[in-house]
JSON list of C-alpha atoms in Angstrom, two decimals:
[
{"chain": "A", "resi": 14, "resn": "MET", "atom": "CA", "xyz": [54.62, 87.09, 94.32]},
{"chain": "A", "resi": 15, "resn": "LYS", "atom": "CA", "xyz": [55.33, 90.00, 92.02]},
{"chain": "A", "resi": 16, "resn": "ASN", "atom": "CA", "xyz": [56.19, 89.46, 88.37]},
{"chain": "A", "resi": 17, "resn": "LYS", "atom": "CA", "xyz": [57.04, 92.03, 85.73]},
{"chain": "A", "resi": 18, "resn": "LEU", "atom": "CA", "xyz": [54.44, 92.17, 83.03]},
{"chain": "A", "resi": 19, "resn": "ILE", "atom": "CA", "xyz": [55.20, 91.14, 79.48]},
{"chain": "A", "resi": 20, "resn": "ILE", "atom": "CA", "xyz": [53.24, 92.22, 76.41]},
{"chain": "A", "resi": 21, "resn": "GLU", "atom": "CA", "xyz": [51.66, 89.84, 73.93]},
{"chain": "A", "resi": 22, "resn": "LYS", "atom": "CA", "xyz": [51.71, 91.77, 70.66]},
{"chain": "A", "resi": 23, "resn": "LYS", "atom": "CA", "xyz": [49.66, 90.30, 67.84]},
{"chain": "A", "resi": 24, "resn": "ILE", "atom": "CA", "xyz": [50.12, 91.89, 64.45]},
{"chain": "A", "resi": 25, "resn": "ARG", "atom": "CA", "xyz": [47.01, 91.16, 62.45]},
{"chain": "A", "resi": 26, "resn": "TYR", "atom": "CA", "xyz": [47.13, 90.45, 58.74]},
{"chain": "A", "resi": 27, "resn": "ASP", "atom": "CA", "xyz": [45.77, 93.96, 58.05]},
{"chain": "A", "resi": 28, "resn": "SER", "atom": "CA", "xyz": [48.75, 95.34, 60.06]},
{"chain": "A", "resi": 29, "resn": "SER", "atom": "CA", "xyz": [46.60, 96.46, 63.01]},
{"chain": "A", "resi": 30, "resn": "ILE", "atom": "CA", "xyz": [48.08, 95.57, 66.38]},
{"chain": "A", "resi": 31, "resn": "VAL", "atom": "CA", "xyz": [46.44, 94.08, 69.46]},
{"chain": "A", "resi": 32, "resn": "GLU", "atom": "CA", "xyz": [48.33, 94.02, 72.76]},
{"chain": "A", "resi": 33, "resn": "TYR", "atom": "CA", "xyz": [47.63, 92.26, 76.03]},
{"chain": "A", "resi": 34, "resn": "GLN", "atom": "CA", "xyz": [49.47, 92.64, 79.30]},
{"chain": "A", "resi": 35, "resn": "CYS", "atom": "CA", "xyz": [50.40, 89.20, 80.61]},
{"chain": "A", "resi": 36, "resn": "LEU", "atom": "CA", "xyz": [52.40, 87.60, 83.38]},
{"chain": "A", "resi": 37, "resn": "PRO", "atom": "CA", "xyz": [55.44, 85.69, 82.17]},
{"chain": "A", "resi": 38, "resn": "VAL", "atom": "CA", "xyz": [55.22, 82.13, 83.45]},
{"chain": "A", "resi": 39, "resn": "LYS", "atom": "CA", "xyz": [58.21, 80.84, 81.50]},
{"chain": "A", "resi": 40, "resn": "VAL", "atom": "CA", "xyz": [60.58, 82.48, 79.02]},
{"chain": "A", "resi": 41, "resn": "LEU", "atom": "CA", "xyz": [63.39, 80.24, 77.78]},
{"chain": "A", "resi": 42, "resn": "ASN", "atom": "CA", "xyz": [66.37, 81.68, 75.90]},
{"chain": "A", "resi": 43, "resn": "ASN", "atom": "CA", "xyz": [64.10, 83.99, 73.92]},
{"chain": "A", "resi": 44, "resn": "LYS", "atom": "CA", "xyz": [62.98, 80.92, 71.93]},
{"chain": "A", "resi": 45, "resn": "GLU", "atom": "CA", "xyz": [59.95, 79.72, 73.92]},
{"chain": "A", "resi": 46, "resn": "ALA", "atom": "CA", "xyz": [57.49, 81.38, 76.29]},
{"chain": "A", "resi": 47, "resn": "VAL", "atom": "CA", "xyz": [54.39, 80.70, 78.34]},
{"chain": "A", "resi": 48, "resn": "LEU", "atom": "CA", "xyz": [52.26, 83.68, 79.38]},
{"chain": "A", "resi": 49, "resn": "TYR", "atom": "CA", "xyz": [49.31, 83.99, 81.75]},
{"chain": "A", "resi": 50, "resn": "HIS", "atom": "CA", "xyz": [46.42, 86.32, 80.92]},
{"chain": "A", "resi": 51, "resn": "LYS", "atom": "CA", "xyz": [43.18, 86.90, 82.84]},
{"chain": "A", "resi": 52, "resn": "VAL", "atom": "CA", "xyz": [40.12, 87.14, 80.56]},
{"chain": "A", "resi": 53, "resn": "LYS", "atom": "CA", "xyz": [38.52, 90.54, 81.13]},
{"chain": "A", "resi": 54, "resn": "ARG", "atom": "CA", "xyz": [35.62, 90.18, 78.70]},
{"chain": "A", "resi": 55, "resn": "SER", "atom": "CA", "xyz": [33.56, 87.06, 77.96]},
{"chain": "A", "resi": 56, "resn": "PHE", "atom": "CA", "xyz": [33.62, 85.75, 74.40]},
{"chain": "A", "resi": 57, "resn": "GLU", "atom": "CA", "xyz": [32.39, 82.81, 72.37]},
{"chain": "A", "resi": 58, "resn": "MET", "atom": "CA", "xyz": [33.71, 80.69, 69.52]},
{"chain": "A", "resi": 59, "resn": "PRO", "atom": "CA", "xyz": [31.82, 78.23, 67.29]},
{"chain": "A", "resi": 60, "resn": "VAL", "atom": "CA", "xyz": [32.89, 74.60, 67.61]},
{"chain": "A", "resi": 61, "resn": "ASP", "atom": "CA", "xyz": [31.33, 71.68, 65.74]},
{"chain": "A", "resi": 62, "resn": "ASN", "atom": "CA", "xyz": [27.73, 73.01, 65.71]},
{"chain": "A", "resi": 63, "resn": "SER", "atom": "CA", "xyz": [27.95, 74.35, 69.27]},
{"chain": "A", "resi": 64, "resn": "ILE", "atom": "CA", "xyz": [29.47, 77.31, 71.07]},
{"chain": "A", "resi": 65, "resn": "LEU", "atom": "CA", "xyz": [32.55, 77.34, 73.30]},
{"chain": "A", "resi": 66, "resn": "LYS", "atom": "CA", "xyz": [32.06, 80.07, 75.93]},
{"chain": "A", "resi": 67, "resn": "VAL", "atom": "CA", "xyz": [35.04, 81.68, 77.63]},
{"chain": "A", "resi": 68, "resn": "PRO", "atom": "CA", "xyz": [33.69, 83.68, 80.59]},
{"chain": "A", "resi": 69, "resn": "LYS", "atom": "CA", "xyz": [35.10, 86.81, 82.15]},
{"chain": "A", "resi": 70, "resn": "GLY", "atom": "CA", "xyz": [37.38, 85.85, 85.04]},
{"chain": "A", "resi": 71, "resn": "SER", "atom": "CA", "xyz": [38.73, 82.73, 83.35]},
{"chain": "A", "resi": 72, "resn": "TYR", "atom": "CA", "xyz": [42.34, 82.75, 82.18]},
{"chain": "A", "resi": 73, "resn": "THR", "atom": "CA", "xyz": [44.67, 81.46, 79.53]},
{"chain": "A", "resi": 74, "resn": "LEU", "atom": "CA", "xyz": [48.11, 79.96, 79.54]},
{"chain": "A", "resi": 75, "resn": "ALA", "atom": "CA", "xyz": [49.53, 80.76, 76.12]},
{"chain": "A", "resi": 76, "resn": "PHE", "atom": "CA", "xyz": [52.45, 78.84, 74.59]},
{"chain": "A", "resi": 77, "resn": "TYR", "atom": "CA", "xyz": [54.74, 80.45, 72.01]},
{"chain": "A", "resi": 78, "resn": "TRP", "atom": "CA", "xyz": [57.76, 79.18, 70.07]},
{"chain": "A", "resi": 79, "resn": "CYS", "atom": "CA", "xyz": [60.07, 80.98, 67.67]},
{"chain": "A", "resi": 80, "resn": "ASP", "atom": "CA", "xyz": [60.55, 77.82, 65.61]},
{"chain": "A", "resi": 81, "resn": "LYS", "atom": "CA", "xyz": [56.90, 76.77, 65.19]},
{"chain": "A", "resi": 82, "resn": "PRO", "atom": "CA", "xyz": [54.32, 78.29, 62.85]},
{"chain": "A", "resi": 83, "resn": "TYR", "atom": "CA", "xyz": [51.64, 78.40, 65.55]},
{"chain": "A", "resi": 84, "resn": "ASN", "atom": "CA", "xyz": [50.95, 79.26, 69.16]},
{"chain": "A", "resi": 85, "resn": "VAL", "atom": "CA", "xyz": [48.49, 77.58, 71.53]},
{"chain": "A", "resi": 86, "resn": "TYR", "atom": "CA", "xyz": [46.21, 78.95, 74.23]},
{"chain": "A", "resi": 87, "resn": "VAL", "atom": "CA", "xyz": [44.66, 76.82, 76.98]},
{"chain": "A", "resi": 88, "resn": "PHE", "atom": "CA", "xyz": [41.58, 78.48, 78.47]},
{"chain": "A", "resi": 89, "resn": "ARG", "atom": "CA", "xyz": [40.71, 77.53, 82.05]},
{"chain": "A", "resi": 90, "resn": "ASP", "atom": "CA", "xyz": [37.94, 78.60, 84.39]},
{"chain": "A", "resi": 91, "resn": "GLY", "atom": "CA", "xyz": [38.30, 79.85, 87.97]},
{"chain": "A", "resi": 92, "resn": "ASN", "atom": "CA", "xyz": [38.50, 76.23, 89.19]},
{"chain": "A", "resi": 93, "resn": "ASN", "atom": "CA", "xyz": [41.39, 75.48, 86.78]},
{"chain": "A", "resi": 94, "resn": "GLN", "atom": "CA", "xyz": [39.14, 73.29, 84.63]},
{"chain": "A", "resi": 95, "resn": "ILE", "atom": "CA", "xyz": [39.88, 73.34, 80.90]},
{"chain": "A", "resi": 96, "resn": "ILE", "atom": "CA", "xyz": [37.35, 75.29, 78.86]},
{"chain": "A", "resi": 97, "resn": "GLY", "atom": "CA", "xyz": [39.08, 74.75, 75.52]},
{"chain": "A", "resi": 98, "resn": "LEU", "atom": "CA", "xyz": [42.18, 75.29, 73.43]},
{"chain": "A", "resi": 99, "resn": "TYR", "atom": "CA", "xyz": [42.88, 77.72, 70.64]},
{"chain": "A", "resi": 100, "resn": "ILE", "atom": "CA", "xyz": [45.65, 77.51, 68.04]},
{"chain": "A", "resi": 101, "resn": "ASN", "atom": "CA", "xyz": [46.77, 80.52, 65.99]},
{"chain": "A", "resi": 102, "resn": "ILE", "atom": "CA", "xyz": [48.68, 79.96, 62.78]},
{"chain": "A", "resi": 103, "resn": "VAL", "atom": "CA", "xyz": [51.44, 82.57, 62.84]},
{"chain": "A", "resi": 104, "resn": "LYS", "atom": "CA", "xyz": [54.79, 83.65, 61.46]},
{"chain": "A", "resi": 105, "resn": "HIS", "atom": "CA", "xyz": [57.72, 85.72, 62.71]},
{"chain": "A", "resi": 106, "resn": "THR", "atom": "CA", "xyz": [57.35, 84.99, 66.42]},
{"chain": "A", "resi": 107, "resn": "GLU", "atom": "CA", "xyz": [59.85, 86.98, 68.48]},
{"chain": "A", "resi": 108, "resn": "ILE", "atom": "CA", "xyz": [60.32, 86.52, 72.21]},
{"chain": "A", "resi": 109, "resn": "ASN", "atom": "CA", "xyz": [62.20, 88.70, 74.67]},
{"chain": "A", "resi": 110, "resn": "GLN", "atom": "CA", "xyz": [61.83, 89.78, 78.29]},
{"chain": "A", "resi": 111, "resn": "LYS", "atom": "CA", "xyz": [59.46, 92.63, 77.37]},
{"chain": "A", "resi": 112, "resn": "ALA", "atom": "CA", "xyz": [57.23, 91.17, 74.66]},
{"chain": "A", "resi": 113, "resn": "VAL", "atom": "CA", "xyz": [56.11, 88.20, 72.63]},
{"chain": "A", "resi": 114, "resn": "THR", "atom": "CA", "xyz": [55.36, 89.45, 69.12]},
{"chain": "A", "resi": 115, "resn": "PHE", "atom": "CA", "xyz": [53.91, 87.47, 66.22]},
{"chain": "A", "resi": 116, "resn": "ASN", "atom": "CA", "xyz": [52.17, 87.96, 62.89]},
{"chain": "A", "resi": 117, "resn": "ASP", "atom": "CA", "xyz": [48.73, 86.39, 62.88]},
{"chain": "A", "resi": 118, "resn": "LEU", "atom": "CA", "xyz": [47.87, 84.53, 59.67]},
{"chain": "A", "resi": 119, "resn": "ILE", "atom": "CA", "xyz": [44.08, 84.65, 60.20]},
{"chain": "A", "resi": 120, "resn": "ILE", "atom": "CA", "xyz": [43.33, 80.90, 60.36]},
{"chain": "A", "resi": 121, "resn": "ASP", "atom": "CA", "xyz": [42.74, 79.45, 63.83]},
{"chain": "A", "resi": 122, "resn": "ILE", "atom": "CA", "xyz": [41.59, 76.17, 65.34]},
{"chain": "A", "resi": 123, "resn": "VAL", "atom": "CA", "xyz": [39.39, 75.99, 68.43]},
{"chain": "A", "resi": 124, "resn": "ILE", "atom": "CA", "xyz": [39.19, 72.69, 70.34]},
{"chain": "A", "resi": 125, "resn": "THR", "atom": "CA", "xyz": [36.85, 71.55, 73.12]},
{"chain": "A", "resi": 126, "resn": "PRO", "atom": "CA", "xyz": [38.06, 69.41, 76.04]},
{"chain": "A", "resi": 127, "resn": "SER", "atom": "CA", "xyz": [36.32, 66.43, 74.38]},
{"chain": "A", "resi": 128, "resn": "GLY", "atom": "CA", "xyz": [38.42, 66.90, 71.23]},
{"chain": "A", "resi": 129, "resn": "LYS", "atom": "CA", "xyz": [35.81, 68.44, 68.92]},
{"chain": "A", "resi": 130, "resn": "TYR", "atom": "CA", "xyz": [37.29, 71.21, 66.83]},
{"chain": "A", "resi": 131, "resn": "SER", "atom": "CA", "xyz": [36.54, 73.84, 64.22]},
{"chain": "A", "resi": 132, "resn": "VAL", "atom": "CA", "xyz": [38.74, 75.78, 61.83]},
{"chain": "A", "resi": 133, "resn": "LEU", "atom": "CA", "xyz": [37.93, 79.48, 62.15]},
{"chain": "A", "resi": 134, "resn": "ASP", "atom": "CA", "xyz": [38.11, 82.56, 59.95]},
{"chain": "A", "resi": 135, "resn": "GLU", "atom": "CA", "xyz": [38.61, 80.99, 56.53]},
{"chain": "A", "resi": 136, "resn": "ASP", "atom": "CA", "xyz": [35.96, 83.44, 55.32]},
{"chain": "A", "resi": 137, "resn": "GLU", "atom": "CA", "xyz": [38.28, 86.33, 56.28]},
{"chain": "A", "resi": 138, "resn": "LEU", "atom": "CA", "xyz": [41.08, 85.28, 53.92]},
{"chain": "A", "resi": 139, "resn": "PRO", "atom": "CA", "xyz": [41.90, 87.68, 51.08]},
{"chain": "A", "resi": 140, "resn": "GLU", "atom": "CA", "xyz": [42.29, 84.70, 48.72]},
{"chain": "A", "resi": 141, "resn": "ALA", "atom": "CA", "xyz": [41.68, 80.95, 48.68]},
{"chain": "A", "resi": 142, "resn": "LEU", "atom": "CA", "xyz": [43.34, 78.98, 51.48]},
{"chain": "A", "resi": 143, "resn": "ASP", "atom": "CA", "xyz": [45.39, 76.85, 49.09]},
{"chain": "A", "resi": 144, "resn": "ILE", "atom": "CA", "xyz": [47.13, 79.96, 47.68]},
{"chain": "A", "resi": 145, "resn": "PHE", "atom": "CA", "xyz": [47.05, 82.29, 50.72]},
{"chain": "A", "resi": 146, "resn": "GLU", "atom": "CA", "xyz": [50.63, 83.01, 51.85]},
{"chain": "A", "resi": 147, "resn": "GLY", "atom": "CA", "xyz": [51.94, 80.82, 49.02]},
{"chain": "A", "resi": 148, "resn": "GLY", "atom": "CA", "xyz": [49.96, 77.84, 50.32]},
{"chain": "A", "resi": 149, "resn": "ASN", "atom": "CA", "xyz": [52.00, 77.75, 53.55]},
{"chain": "A", "resi": 150, "resn": "VAL", "atom": "CA", "xyz": [49.01, 78.37, 55.84]},
{"chain": "A", "resi": 151, "resn": "ASN", "atom": "CA", "xyz": [47.15, 75.46, 54.26]},
{"chain": "A", "resi": 152, "resn": "VAL", "atom": "CA", "xyz": [50.19, 73.19, 54.75]},
{"chain": "A", "resi": 153, "resn": "VAL", "atom": "CA", "xyz": [50.49, 74.21, 58.41]},
{"chain": "A", "resi": 154, "resn": "LEU", "atom": "CA", "xyz": [46.75, 73.75, 58.95]},
{"chain": "A", "resi": 155, "resn": "LYS", "atom": "CA", "xyz": [46.82, 70.24, 57.50]},
{"chain": "A", "resi": 156, "resn": "LYS", "atom": "CA", "xyz": [49.81, 69.29, 59.69]},
{"chain": "A", "resi": 157, "resn": "LEU", "atom": "CA", "xyz": [48.10, 70.71, 62.78]},
{"chain": "A", "resi": 158, "resn": "LEU", "atom": "CA", "xyz": [44.85, 68.86, 62.09]},
{"chain": "A", "resi": 159, "resn": "TYR", "atom": "CA", "xyz": [46.78, 65.63, 61.56]},
{"chain": "A", "resi": 160, "resn": "SER", "atom": "CA", "xyz": [48.65, 66.16, 64.86]},
{"chain": "A", "resi": 161, "resn": "LEU", "atom": "CA", "xyz": [45.83, 67.73, 66.87]},
{"chain": "A", "resi": 162, "resn": "THR", "atom": "CA", "xyz": [45.55, 65.01, 69.51]},
{"chain": "A", "resi": 163, "resn": "PRO", "atom": "CA", "xyz": [49.28, 64.81, 70.37]},
{"chain": "A", "resi": 164, "resn": "ILE", "atom": "CA", "xyz": [49.59, 68.61, 70.36]},
{"chain": "A", "resi": 165, "resn": "THR", "atom": "CA", "xyz": [46.60, 69.13, 72.65]},
{"chain": "A", "resi": 166, "resn": "ASN", "atom": "CA", "xyz": [47.69, 66.30, 74.96]},
{"chain": "A", "resi": 167, "resn": "TYR", "atom": "CA", "xyz": [51.18, 67.80, 75.21]},
{"chain": "A", "resi": 168, "resn": "ILE", "atom": "CA", "xyz": [49.87, 71.33, 75.88]},
{"chain": "A", "resi": 169, "resn": "ILE", "atom": "CA", "xyz": [47.36, 70.14, 78.49]},
{"chain": "A", "resi": 170, "resn": "THR", "atom": "CA", "xyz": [50.04, 68.10, 80.29]},
{"chain": "A", "resi": 171, "resn": "GLU", "atom": "CA", "xyz": [52.51, 71.00, 80.16]},
{"chain": "A", "resi": 172, "resn": "SER", "atom": "CA", "xyz": [49.92, 73.47, 81.42]},
{"chain": "A", "resi": 173, "resn": "GLU", "atom": "CA", "xyz": [49.06, 71.18, 84.34]},
{"chain": "A", "resi": 174, "resn": "GLU", "atom": "CA", "xyz": [52.75, 70.89, 85.28]},
{"chain": "A", "resi": 175, "resn": "ILE", "atom": "CA", "xyz": [53.18, 74.65, 85.03]},
{"chain": "A", "resi": 176, "resn": "LEU", "atom": "CA", "xyz": [50.13, 75.24, 87.21]},
{"chain": "A", "resi": 177, "resn": "LYS", "atom": "CA", "xyz": [51.41, 72.86, 89.89]},
{"chain": "A", "resi": 178, "resn": "LYS", "atom": "CA", "xyz": [54.75, 74.68, 90.03]},
{"chain": "A", "resi": 179, "resn": "TRP", "atom": "CA", "xyz": [53.15, 78.11, 89.84]},
{"chain": "A", "resi": 180, "resn": "ASN", "atom": "CA", "xyz": [50.64, 77.34, 92.63]},
{"chain": "A", "resi": 181, "resn": "LYS", "atom": "CA", "xyz": [53.50, 76.25, 94.89]},
{"chain": "A", "resi": 182, "resn": "ARG", "atom": "CA", "xyz": [55.31, 79.55, 94.24]},
{"chain": "A", "resi": 183, "resn": "CYS", "atom": "CA", "xyz": [52.30, 81.81, 94.77]}
]
């Protein structure tokens, strides 16, 4: 099956831009999207006094919404087993047939399959979390942490349904 590629365009807080070529799995009315991306370089993230390793050759299904202040990545290995989840706090998400663009607001949450999590990159903020971006990032972070289990359960269930449909098509 041949799909047109779509670009994930992340605008970092320092205005630098990172782009990834992805396969569009689902794009709904330019309001919601799910993209597939193969991991080309291994990387690690700290989680609750351990390390979550995402190896080369694994992949992510990334979920984006224009009306939510975050996006969510589900990392899976070559056997479709969940490695972990990653939530970006963002603003100004735009979705069209060519690109998903968002402004990254530095703070992220990484979650293991067992539910352990860590908040990342607070040390990179230009000011204290409670005043950064008028306090909005802190509010979003608190809401996400409060709702972490239902959000991760929803994303895992959705990603499994998407994979079932996708595997039937391919």
